[in-house]
PDB file of C-alpha atoms and ligand atoms in Angstrom:
ATOM      1  CA  MET A 176      15.907  16.326   7.260  1.00 60.00           C
ATOM      2  CA  LYS A 177      13.401  14.648  10.147  1.00 75.00           C
ATOM      3  CA  ILE A 178      13.389  11.263   8.748  1.00 90.00           C
ATOM      4  CA  ILE A 179      15.383   8.261  10.532  1.00 96.00           C
ATOM      5  CA  LYS A 180      15.804   5.313   8.869  1.00 97.00           C
ATOM      6  CA  LEU A 181      15.639   2.040   9.956  1.00 98.00           C
ATOM      7  CA  LYS A 182      16.970  -1.242   7.853  1.00 98.00           C
ATOM      8  CA  PHE A 183      16.090  -4.158   9.663  1.00 97.00           C
ATOM      9  CA  LEU A 184      18.771  -6.822   8.983  1.00 97.00           C
ATOM     10  CA  GLY A 185      17.206  -9.675  10.482  1.00 96.00           C
ATOM     11  CA  THR A 186      13.714 -10.010  12.619  1.00 96.00           C
ATOM     12  CA  ALA A 187      13.885 -13.170  14.291  1.00 95.00           C
ATOM     13  CA  SER A 188      14.505 -13.985  17.476  1.00 92.00           C
ATOM     14  CA  GLY A 189      16.500 -16.591  19.594  1.00 76.00           C
ATOM     15  CA  THR A 190      15.420 -20.052  17.775  1.00 74.00           C
ATOM     16  CA  PRO A 191      16.817 -20.388  14.187  1.00 74.00           C
ATOM     17  CA  VAL A 192      13.786 -19.764  12.074  1.00 78.00           C
ATOM     18  CA  SER A 193      13.979 -20.673   8.685  1.00 74.00           C
ATOM     19  CA  GLY A 194      14.659 -17.893   6.432  1.00 83.00           C
ATOM     20  CA  LEU A 195      15.241 -14.881   8.929  1.00 93.00           C
ATOM     21  CA  PHE A 196      17.839 -13.865  10.513  1.00 96.00           C
ATOM     22  CA  PRO A 197      18.811 -12.661  14.542  1.00 96.00           C
ATOM     23  CA  ALA A 198      17.040  -9.387  15.054  1.00 95.00           C
ATOM     24  CA  SER A 199      19.350  -6.207  14.391  1.00 97.00           C
ATOM     25  CA  VAL A 200      18.340  -3.081  12.852  1.00 98.00           C
ATOM     26  CA  LEU A 201      20.699  -0.297  11.218  1.00 98.00           C
ATOM     27  CA  VAL A 202      19.987   3.050  12.043  1.00 98.00           C
ATOM     28  CA  GLU A 203      20.971   6.236   9.884  1.00 97.00           C
ATOM     29  CA  LYS A 204      19.852   9.734   9.518  1.00 96.00           C
ATOM     30  CA  ASP A 205      21.844  11.992   7.077  1.00 94.00           C
ATOM     31  CA  GLY A 206      24.254   9.300   6.189  1.00 94.00           C
ATOM     32  CA  LYS A 207      25.525   8.314  10.043  1.00 96.00           C
ATOM     33  CA  LYS A 208      24.949   4.769  10.887  1.00 97.00           C
ATOM     34  CA  MET A 209      24.845   3.297  13.756  1.00 98.00           C
ATOM     35  CA  LEU A 210      24.073  -0.842  14.165  1.00 98.00           C
ATOM     36  CA  VAL A 211      22.200  -2.054  16.868  1.00 98.00           C
ATOM     37  CA  ASP A 212      22.725  -6.144  17.311  1.00 97.00           C
ATOM     38  CA  CYS A 213      24.950  -8.300  15.627  1.00 97.00           C
ATOM     39  CA  GLY A 214      23.841 -11.742  15.775  1.00 94.00           C
ATOM     40  CA  GLU A 215      25.119 -14.487  13.297  1.00 94.00           C
ATOM     41  CA  GLY A 216      25.304 -13.955   9.778  1.00 94.00           C
ATOM     42  CA  ILE A 217      24.445 -10.145  10.000  1.00 95.00           C
ATOM     43  CA  GLN A 218      27.749  -9.420   8.531  1.00 94.00           C
ATOM     44  CA  HIS A 219      26.230 -11.027   5.468  1.00 94.00           C
ATOM     45  CA  GLN A 220      22.875  -9.045   5.979  1.00 95.00           C
ATOM     46  CA  PHE A 221      25.126  -5.856   6.055  1.00 94.00           C
ATOM     47  CA  PHE A 222      26.545  -6.343   2.854  1.00 91.00           C
ATOM     48  CA  ARG A 223      23.482  -8.184   1.074  1.00 94.00           C
ATOM     49  CA  SER A 224      21.815  -4.780   2.032  1.00 94.00           C
ATOM     50  CA  LYS A 225      24.323  -2.907  -0.152  1.00 90.00           C
ATOM     51  CA  GLU A 226      24.669  -0.445   3.151  1.00 90.00           C
ATOM     52  CA  GLY A 227      27.928   0.605   2.841  1.00 87.00           C
ATOM     53  CA  LEU A 228      30.409   0.919   5.778  1.00 89.00           C
ATOM     54  CA  ARG A 229      30.650   4.919   5.356  1.00 91.00           C
ATOM     55  CA  GLY A 230      28.943   6.782   7.801  1.00 94.00           C
ATOM     56  CA  LEU A 231      28.859   3.802  10.360  1.00 95.00           C
ATOM     57  CA  SER A 232      30.584   5.291  14.127  1.00 95.00           C
ATOM     58  CA  ALA A 233      28.906   3.092  16.384  1.00 97.00           C
ATOM     59  CA  ILE A 234      27.387  -0.572  17.612  1.00 97.00           C
ATOM     60  CA  PHE A 235      25.027  -0.970  20.379  1.00 98.00           C
ATOM     61  CA  ILE A 236      24.405  -4.544  21.596  1.00 98.00           C
ATOM     62  CA  THR A 237      21.509  -4.786  24.071  1.00 98.00           C
ATOM     63  CA  HIS A 238      22.563  -7.826  25.968  1.00 97.00           C
ATOM     64  CA  MET A 239      24.552 -10.783  25.967  1.00 96.00           C
ATOM     65  CA  HIS A 240      22.858 -13.434  24.823  1.00 95.00           C
ATOM     66  CA  GLY A 241      23.987 -15.136  21.856  1.00 93.00           C
ATOM     67  CA  ASP A 242      21.640 -14.205  19.219  1.00 94.00           C
ATOM     68  CA  HIS A 243      22.704 -10.473  19.680  1.00 96.00           C
ATOM     69  CA  VAL A 244      26.480 -11.131  19.782  1.00 96.00           C
ATOM     70  CA  LEU A 245      28.106 -14.187  18.161  1.00 95.00           C
ATOM     71  CA  GLY A 246      27.972 -12.243  14.559  1.00 96.00           C
ATOM     72  CA  LEU A 247      30.081  -9.534  16.475  1.00 96.00           C
ATOM     73  CA  PRO A 248      33.776 -10.653  15.865  1.00 94.00           C
ATOM     74  CA  GLY A 249      33.289 -11.926  12.298  1.00 93.00           C
ATOM     75  CA  PHE A 250      32.216  -8.487  11.208  1.00 93.00           C
ATOM     76  CA  LEU A 251      34.838  -6.670  13.091  1.00 92.00           C
ATOM     77  CA  MET A 252      37.401  -9.474  11.036  1.00 90.00           C
ATOM     78  CA  SER A 253      35.702  -8.441   8.030  1.00 90.00           C
ATOM     79  CA  LEU A 254      36.631  -4.820   8.498  1.00 87.00           C
ATOM     80  CA  SER A 255      40.028  -5.734   9.189  1.00 84.00           C
ATOM     81  CA  LEU A 256      40.607  -8.050   6.360  1.00 84.00           C
ATOM     82  CA  LEU A 257      39.327  -4.587   3.919  1.00 86.00           C
ATOM     83  CA  ASN A 258      41.193  -2.302   5.745  1.00 84.00           C
ATOM     84  CA  TRP A 259      38.861  -0.426   6.750  1.00 85.00           C
ATOM     85  CA  GLU A 260      39.951   2.743   8.184  1.00 86.00           C
ATOM     86  CA  GLY A 261      37.203   4.161  10.124  1.00 88.00           C
ATOM     87  CA  ARG A 262      36.589   4.034  14.147  1.00 91.00           C
ATOM     88  CA  ILE A 263      33.847   2.626  15.378  1.00 94.00           C
ATOM     89  CA  ARG A 264      32.784   2.853  18.792  1.00 96.00           C
ATOM     90  CA  ILE A 265      30.921  -0.016  20.748  1.00 96.00           C
ATOM     91  CA  TYR A 266      28.727   0.205  22.971  1.00 97.00           C
ATOM     92  CA  GLY A 267      27.864  -3.204  24.914  1.00 96.00           C
ATOM     93  CA  PRO A 268      27.922  -5.708  27.851  1.00 95.00           C
ATOM     94  CA  GLU A 269      31.413  -5.643  29.837  1.00 92.00           C
ATOM     95  CA  ARG A 270      32.052  -8.947  28.709  1.00 94.00           C
ATOM     96  CA  ILE A 271      31.829  -8.004  24.922  1.00 95.00           C
ATOM     97  CA  ARG A 272      35.459  -6.963  24.627  1.00 94.00           C
ATOM     98  CA  GLU A 273      36.755 -10.074  26.045  1.00 94.00           C
ATOM     99  CA  LEU A 274      34.534 -11.946  23.580  1.00 95.00           C
ATOM    100  CA  VAL A 275      36.012 -10.224  20.366  1.00 94.00           C
ATOM    101  CA  GLU A 276      39.375 -10.965  21.976  1.00 93.00           C
ATOM    102  CA  PHE A 277      39.578 -14.251  22.556  1.00 93.00           C
ATOM    103  CA  THR A 278      37.727 -15.018  18.920  1.00 92.00           C
ATOM    104  CA  LEU A 279      40.418 -12.951  17.341  1.00 90.00           C
ATOM    105  CA  GLU A 280      43.172 -15.084  19.195  1.00 91.00           C
ATOM    106  CA  ALA A 281      41.582 -18.452  18.914  1.00 92.00           C
ATOM    107  CA  THR A 282      41.048 -18.048  15.175  1.00 90.00           C
ATOM    108  CA  LEU A 283      44.824 -16.428  14.724  1.00 88.00           C
ATOM    109  CA  SER A 284      43.334 -13.274  13.087  1.00 85.00           C
ATOM    110  CA  GLY A 285      45.618 -10.710  15.060  1.00 81.00           C
ATOM    111  CA  THR A 286      44.161  -8.420  17.626  1.00 84.00           C
ATOM    112  CA  GLN A 287      45.025  -5.498  16.214  1.00 84.00           C
ATOM    113  CA  ILE A 288      41.886  -4.612  14.553  1.00 84.00           C
ATOM    114  CA  LEU A 289      41.205  -3.648  17.994  1.00 89.00           C
ATOM    115  CA  ASP A 290      42.800  -0.551  18.156  1.00 89.00           C
ATOM    116  CA  LYS A 291      40.047   0.743  15.490  1.00 89.00           C
ATOM    117  CA  PHE A 292      37.458   0.115  18.276  1.00 93.00           C
ATOM    118  CA  ASP A 293      36.533   2.029  21.594  1.00 94.00           C
ATOM    119  CA  PHE A 294      34.240   0.164  24.051  1.00 95.00           C
ATOM    120  CA  TYR A 295      31.741   1.416  26.260  1.00 96.00           C
ATOM    121  CA  ALA A 296      29.291   0.068  28.715  1.00 94.00           C
ATOM    122  CA  ASN A 297      25.962  -0.082  27.443  1.00 89.00           C
ATOM    123  CA  ASN A 298      24.074   1.864  29.485  1.00 90.00           C
ATOM    124  CA  SER A 299      26.154   5.516  28.319  1.00 90.00           C
ATOM    125  CA  GLU A 300      24.641   7.649  26.288  1.00 96.00           C
ATOM    126  CA  PHE A 301      25.896   8.952  23.350  1.00 97.00           C
ATOM    127  CA  THR A 302      25.460  10.742  20.161  1.00 97.00           C
ATOM    128  CA  VAL A 303      25.610   9.481  16.058  1.00 97.00           C
ATOM    129  CA  GLY A 304      25.416  12.430  13.883  1.00 94.00           C
ATOM    130  CA  ASP A 305      22.695  14.677  15.652  1.00 92.00           C
ATOM    131  CA  LEU A 306      20.838  11.539  16.910  1.00 96.00           C
ATOM    132  CA  ASN A 307      20.838  11.589  20.398  1.00 97.00           C
ATOM    133  CA  VAL A 308      21.065   7.830  21.830  1.00 98.00           C
ATOM    134  CA  LYS A 309      19.696   7.218  25.593  1.00 98.00           C
ATOM    135  CA  PRO A 310      19.408   3.519  26.600  1.00 98.00           C
ATOM    136  CA  PHE A 311      17.196   2.247  29.238  1.00 98.00           C
ATOM    137  CA  ARG A 312      16.691  -0.867  31.250  1.00 98.00           C
ATOM    138  CA  VAL A 313      13.999  -3.440  29.927  1.00 98.00           C
ATOM    139  CA  GLN A 314      12.557  -6.889  31.113  1.00 97.00           C
ATOM    140  CA  HIS A 315      14.848  -9.562  30.388  1.00 97.00           C
ATOM    141  CA  ARG A 316      16.247 -12.750  31.745  1.00 95.00           C
ATOM    142  CA  VAL A 317      19.239 -11.086  31.900  1.00 96.00           C
ATOM    143  CA  GLU A 318      20.747  -7.219  32.378  1.00 97.00           C
ATOM    144  CA  ALA A 319      19.521  -5.990  28.662  1.00 97.00           C
ATOM    145  CA  TYR A 320      19.004  -2.192  27.431  1.00 98.00           C
ATOM    146  CA  GLY A 321      16.215  -0.452  25.185  1.00 98.00           C
ATOM    147  CA  LEU A 322      17.218   2.258  23.031  1.00 98.00           C
ATOM    148  CA  LYS A 323      15.622   5.791  23.057  1.00 98.00           C
ATOM    149  CA  ILE A 324      16.642   7.522  20.290  1.00 98.00           C
ATOM    150  CA  GLU A 325      15.735  11.173  19.637  1.00 96.00           C
ATOM    151  CA  GLU A 326      16.561  14.203  17.245  1.00 94.00           C
ATOM    152  CA  ALA A 327      17.158  17.407  19.270  1.00 87.00           C
ATOM    153  CA  ASP A 328      14.236  19.630  18.993  1.00 84.00           C
ATOM    154  CA  LYS A 329      14.440  22.626  16.318  1.00 83.00           C
ATOM    155  CA  PRO A 330      13.898  26.590  17.284  1.00 82.00           C
ATOM    156  CA  GLY A 331      10.590  27.631  15.922  1.00 88.00           C
ATOM    157  CA  LYS A 332      10.179  29.350  12.346  1.00 90.00           C
ATOM    158  CA  PHE A 333      11.579  32.770  12.606  1.00 91.00           C
ATOM    159  CA  ASN A 334       8.803  35.333  11.790  1.00 93.00           C
ATOM    160  CA  GLU A 335      10.357  38.184   9.782  1.00 93.00           C
ATOM    161  CA  GLU A 336       7.440  40.536  10.443  1.00 93.00           C
ATOM    162  CA  ALA A 337       7.683  40.663  13.985  1.00 93.00           C
ATOM    163  CA  ALA A 338      11.433  40.836  13.683  1.00 93.00           C
ATOM    164  CA  LYS A 339      10.585  44.278  11.690  1.00 93.00           C
ATOM    165  CA  GLU A 340       7.954  45.641  13.900  1.00 93.00           C
ATOM    166  CA  LEU A 341      10.225  45.442  16.840  1.00 94.00           C
ATOM    167  CA  GLY A 342      12.605  47.375  14.897  1.00 93.00           C
ATOM    168  CA  ILE A 343      15.479  44.792  15.100  1.00 94.00           C
ATOM    169  CA  PRO A 344      17.244  45.385  11.687  1.00 93.00           C
ATOM    170  CA  LYS A 345      17.883  42.147   9.481  1.00 93.00           C
ATOM    171  CA  GLY A 346      21.304  40.988   9.901  1.00 92.00           C
ATOM    172  CA  PRO A 347      23.453  38.869  13.039  1.00 93.00           C
ATOM    173  CA  LEU A 348      20.774  40.128  15.697  1.00 93.00           C
ATOM    174  CA  TRP A 349      18.448  37.800  13.666  1.00 94.00           C
ATOM    175  CA  GLY A 350      20.680  34.781  13.194  1.00 92.00           C
ATOM    176  CA  GLN A 351      21.569  35.102  17.247  1.00 92.00           C
ATOM    177  CA  LEU A 352      17.537  35.355  18.123  1.00 92.00           C
ATOM    178  CA  GLN A 353      17.456  32.555  15.758  1.00 89.00           C
ATOM    179  CA  ARG A 354      19.859  30.527  18.050  1.00 86.00           C
ATOM    180  CA  GLY A 355      18.342  31.234  20.947  1.00 86.00           C
ATOM    181  CA  LYS A 356      20.280  33.858  22.180  1.00 91.00           C
ATOM    182  CA  LYS A 357      19.247  37.014  23.702  1.00 94.00           C
ATOM    183  CA  VAL A 358      19.907  40.854  21.905  1.00 94.00           C
ATOM    184  CA  TYR A 359      20.094  44.036  22.956  1.00 95.00           C
ATOM    185  CA  ILE A 360      19.811  47.113  21.107  1.00 94.00           C
ATOM    186  CA  ASN A 361      19.767  50.230  22.778  1.00 92.00           C
ATOM    187  CA  GLY A 362      19.785  48.684  25.721  1.00 92.00           C
ATOM    188  CA  ILE A 363      16.435  47.209  25.002  1.00 93.00           C
ATOM    189  CA  GLU A 364      16.678  43.065  25.576  1.00 95.00           C
ATOM    190  CA  PHE A 365      14.819  41.017  22.763  1.00 94.00           C
ATOM    191  CA  THR A 366      14.004  37.831  23.598  1.00 94.00           C
ATOM    192  CA  PRO A 367      14.103  34.897  20.847  1.00 92.00           C
ATOM    193  CA  GLY A 368      10.205  34.120  22.034  1.00 91.00           C
ATOM    194  CA  GLN A 369       9.229  37.214  20.593  1.00 93.00           C
ATOM    195  CA  VAL A 370      10.096  36.132  17.032  1.00 94.00           C
ATOM    196  CA  LEU A 371      10.813  32.839  17.098  1.00 93.00           C
ATOM    197  CA  GLY A 372       7.328  30.355  17.250  1.00 91.00           C
ATOM    198  CA  PRO A 373       7.079  27.084  18.645  1.00 88.00           C
ATOM    199  CA  ALA A 374      10.110  24.754  18.708  1.00 85.00           C
ATOM    200  CA  ARG A 375       9.573  22.058  16.095  1.00 87.00           C
ATOM    201  CA  PRO A 376      10.224  18.767  17.693  1.00 88.00           C
ATOM    202  CA  GLY A 377      12.603  15.964  16.550  1.00 92.00           C
ATOM    203  CA  VAL A 378      11.894  12.691  15.392  1.00 95.00           C
ATOM    204  CA  LYS A 379      12.326  10.449  18.095  1.00 97.00           C
ATOM    205  CA  PHE A 380      11.465   6.474  18.524  1.00 98.00           C
ATOM    206  CA  VAL A 381      12.139   3.654  21.178  1.00 98.00           C
ATOM    207  CA  TYR A 382      13.716   0.261  20.332  1.00 98.00           C
ATOM    208  CA  THR A 383      12.666  -2.106  22.693  1.00 98.00           C
ATOM    209  CA  GLY A 384      15.001  -5.060  22.291  1.00 97.00           C
ATOM    210  CA  ASP A 385      14.292  -8.359  23.760  1.00 97.00           C
ATOM    211  CA  ALA A 386      12.164  -7.445  26.502  1.00 98.00           C
ATOM    212  CA  SER A 387       8.743  -8.461  28.391  1.00 98.00           C
ATOM    213  CA  PRO A 388       5.825  -5.553  28.507  1.00 98.00           C
ATOM    214  CA  SER A 389       6.733  -2.781  31.599  1.00 98.00           C
ATOM    215  CA  GLU A 390       6.056   0.492  32.691  1.00 98.00           C
ATOM    216  CA  GLU A 391       9.474   1.839  31.439  1.00 98.00           C
ATOM    217  CA  ILE A 392       9.258   0.953  28.050  1.00 98.00           C
ATOM    218  CA  ILE A 393       5.752   3.197  28.167  1.00 98.00           C
ATOM    219  CA  ARG A 394       7.496   6.151  29.943  1.00 98.00           C
ATOM    220  CA  GLN A 395      10.239   6.156  27.345  1.00 98.00           C
ATOM    221  CA  ALA A 396       8.052   5.951  24.210  1.00 98.00           C
ATOM    222  CA  ARG A 397       5.662   8.615  25.650  1.00 97.00           C
ATOM    223  CA  GLY A 398       6.066  11.495  23.559  1.00 94.00           C
ATOM    224  CA  THR A 399       7.655   9.750  20.835  1.00 96.00           C
ATOM    225  CA  ASP A 400       6.593   8.988  17.026  1.00 96.00           C
ATOM    226  CA  CYS A 401       7.072   4.921  17.137  1.00 97.00           C
ATOM    227  CA  LEU A 402       7.584   2.361  18.958  1.00 98.00           C
ATOM    228  CA  VAL A 403       9.879  -0.607  17.954  1.00 98.00           C
ATOM    229  CA  HIS A 404       8.485  -3.556  19.981  1.00 98.00           C
ATOM    230  CA  ASP A 405       9.448  -7.344  20.902  1.00 97.00           C
ATOM    231  CA  ALA A 406       6.870  -9.448  19.593  1.00 97.00           C
ATOM    232  CA  ALA A 407       8.078 -12.840  19.952  1.00 96.00           C
ATOM    233  CA  PHE A 408       5.200 -14.627  20.672  1.00 96.00           C
ATOM    234  CA  PRO A 409       1.605 -14.821  19.927  1.00 96.00           C
ATOM    235  CA  LYS A 410      -1.385 -13.036  21.384  1.00 96.00           C
ATOM    236  CA  GLY A 411      -2.496 -15.699  23.999  1.00 96.00           C
ATOM    237  CA  ASP A 412       1.190 -16.958  24.688  1.00 97.00           C
ATOM    238  CA  GLU A 413       1.617 -14.075  26.817  1.00 97.00           C
ATOM    239  CA  ALA A 414       2.956 -16.643  30.465  1.00 97.00           C
ATOM    240  CA  ALA A 415       5.359 -18.171  28.056  1.00 97.00           C
ATOM    241  CA  ALA A 416       6.719 -14.806  26.373  1.00 97.00           C
ATOM    242  CA  HIS A 417       6.789 -13.210  29.690  1.00 97.00           C
ATOM    243  CA  GLU A 418       8.468 -16.067  31.346  1.00 97.00           C
ATOM    244  CA  PHE A 419      11.256 -15.806  28.537  1.00 95.00           C
ATOM    245  CA  GLY A 420      11.518 -12.284  28.848  1.00 97.00           C
ATOM    246  CA  HIS A 421       9.577 -11.437  25.982  1.00 97.00           C
ATOM    247  CA  SER A 422       6.313 -10.002  24.737  1.00 97.00           C
ATOM    248  CA  THR A 423       3.433 -11.207  22.630  1.00 97.00           C
ATOM    249  CA  TRP A 424       2.262  -8.395  19.851  1.00 97.00           C
ATOM    250  CA  TYR A 425      -0.807  -7.686  21.984  1.00 98.00           C
ATOM    251  CA  ASP A 426       1.751  -6.878  24.582  1.00 98.00           C
ATOM    252  CA  ALA A 427       3.097  -4.729  22.248  1.00 98.00           C
ATOM    253  CA  VAL A 428      -0.190  -2.859  21.100  1.00 98.00           C
ATOM    254  CA  LYS A 429      -1.171  -2.142  24.374  1.00 98.00           C
ATOM    255  CA  GLU A 430       1.975  -0.383  25.235  1.00 98.00           C
ATOM    256  CA  ALA A 431       1.737   1.560  21.660  1.00 98.00           C
ATOM    257  CA  LYS A 432      -1.196   2.870  22.976  1.00 98.00           C
ATOM    258  CA  GLU A 433      -0.987   3.404  26.295  1.00 98.00           C
ATOM    259  CA  ALA A 434       2.246   5.819  25.285  1.00 98.00           C
ATOM    260  CA  GLY A 435       0.144   7.415  22.241  1.00 97.00           C
ATOM    261  CA  VAL A 436       2.375   6.866  19.554  1.00 97.00           C
ATOM    262  CA  SER A 437       1.359   7.352  16.149  1.00 96.00           C
ATOM    263  CA  GLN A 438       3.440   4.117  14.342  1.00 97.00           C
ATOM    264  CA  LEU A 439       4.231   0.405  15.853  1.00 98.00           C
ATOM    265  CA  ILE A 440       6.540  -1.733  14.594  1.00 98.00           C
ATOM    266  CA  LEU A 441       6.854  -5.313  15.704  1.00 98.00           C
ATOM    267  CA  PHE A 442       9.933  -7.281  15.074  1.00 97.00           C
ATOM    268  CA  ASN A 443      11.380 -10.464  17.427  1.00 96.00           C
ATOM    269  CA  PHE A 444       9.358 -13.213  16.141  1.00 96.00           C
ATOM    270  CA  GLY A 445      10.036 -16.780  17.444  1.00 93.00           C
ATOM    271  CA  GLY A 446       9.187 -19.574  15.786  1.00 90.00           C
ATOM    272  CA  LYS A 447       5.589 -19.931  16.482  1.00 92.00           C
ATOM    273  CA  ALA A 448       4.694 -16.047  15.271  1.00 93.00           C
ATOM    274  CA  VAL A 449       6.602 -16.785  12.100  1.00 91.00           C
ATOM    275  CA  SER A 450       4.382 -19.556  10.903  1.00 91.00           C
ATOM    276  CA  GLN A 451       1.896 -17.277  11.562  1.00 93.00           C
ATOM    277  CA  LEU A 452       2.861 -14.158  10.459  1.00 93.00           C
ATOM    278  CA  ALA A 453       0.222 -12.997   7.849  1.00 94.00           C
ATOM    279  CA  GLN A 454      -2.712 -13.666  10.345  1.00 96.00           C
ATOM    280  CA  ILE A 455      -1.059 -11.512  13.069  1.00 96.00           C
ATOM    281  CA  GLU A 456      -0.430  -8.934  10.540  1.00 96.00           C
ATOM    282  CA  LEU A 457      -4.449  -8.760   9.852  1.00 96.00           C
ATOM    283  CA  GLU A 458      -5.072  -9.174  13.720  1.00 96.00           C
ATOM    284  CA  VAL A 459      -2.766  -6.340  14.735  1.00 97.00           C
ATOM    285  CA  LYS A 460      -4.061  -3.539  12.117  1.00 97.00           C
ATOM    286  CA  LYS A 461      -7.640  -4.474  13.816  1.00 97.00           C
ATOM    287  CA  GLU A 462      -5.930  -3.574  17.577  1.00 97.00           C
ATOM    288  CA  PHE A 463      -3.612  -0.612  15.635  1.00 97.00           C
ATOM    289  CA  GLN A 464      -4.050   0.655  12.191  1.00 95.00           C
ATOM    290  CA  ASN A 465      -0.305   2.393  11.602  1.00 96.00           C
ATOM    291  CA  SER A 466       1.579  -0.856  12.763  1.00 97.00           C
ATOM    292  CA  TYR A 467       3.799  -2.321  10.435  1.00 97.00           C
ATOM    293  CA  LEU A 468       5.820  -6.531  10.778  1.00 97.00           C
ATOM    294  CA  ALA A 469       9.411  -5.774   9.974  1.00 97.00           C
ATOM    295  CA  LYS A 470      10.690  -8.282   7.558  1.00 96.00           C
ATOM    296  CA  ASP A 471      14.493  -8.611   6.879  1.00 96.00           C
ATOM    297  CA  LEU A 472      16.197  -6.065   4.615  1.00 96.00           C
ATOM    298  CA  TRP A 473      12.797  -3.889   5.138  1.00 96.00           C
ATOM    299  CA  ASP A 474      13.263  -0.247   5.277  1.00 97.00           C
ATOM    300  CA  PHE A 475      11.111   1.940   7.444  1.00 97.00           C
ATOM    301  CA  TYR A 476      11.315   5.663   7.655  1.00 96.00           C
ATOM    302  CA  VAL A 477      10.702   7.288  11.067  1.00 96.00           C
ATOM    303  CA  LYS A 478       8.564  10.386  10.481  1.00 90.00           C
ATOM    304  CA  LYS A 479       6.730  12.947  12.115  1.00 84.00           C
TER     305      LYS A 479
HETATM  306 ZN1  LIG B 149      17.917 -12.352  24.782  1.00 81.41          ZN
END
């Protein structure tokens, strides 16, 4: 189905904010899941959300700041205690494996659970089900990555009338054309373009993680359906936001407009923004109608 579900497990930035968990999102399509970032308490949010472990095959850590990684060792330990049988690919900064290994050893938890995880650099492209996940560099105080997540484009609709008129008999040849292959009848070539409508683009979105505004975010978001953007600071605090490698909600609105996306989700709120969320929501709606402020344990469906 052409819908990607985002479940926000946490929506706050670095400093602990009463009642909110550090920014983290569970991405799901057709039962296949990946977790993005795992700060303190995220495993509690994961289990509280009633999301099962079934289908979880990847964890992506955007960067090495504590509010994105400190929940990971505990989460992996819980999987061990649950005698979980699956495998997980962990994409993250180089020292993630070291952090997990050290924590397992220092807490006498045993390192045998590590056999169930494969570690990769977080600049690697990968897939989760039929989603392609493409990391890209964002501007932050340390090396950090955002993600472009996209469903592959689907071939256009098969035009049966056109096929019949061309004299292509119903059967395996139709299937081959539908799969994008040329076919031949008595030496005459028929191409998919003769019987297929325009390709149907897949659902796509961009997730910035912790990030200052940048041309790269706009470039990545162009042509996608939704931008999920750092909004750590209120409008007017741009200087502070950029100094700390973050954005204001107004930066996010400007980028969403420039990229031409139809949906904008704001998240990663700092303390000052959290104290003004209701007001910010009203102001953002005036600037960008199809925008939402993410909330902990909130579901959003990215659609065309
Ligand atoms: Zn950070």
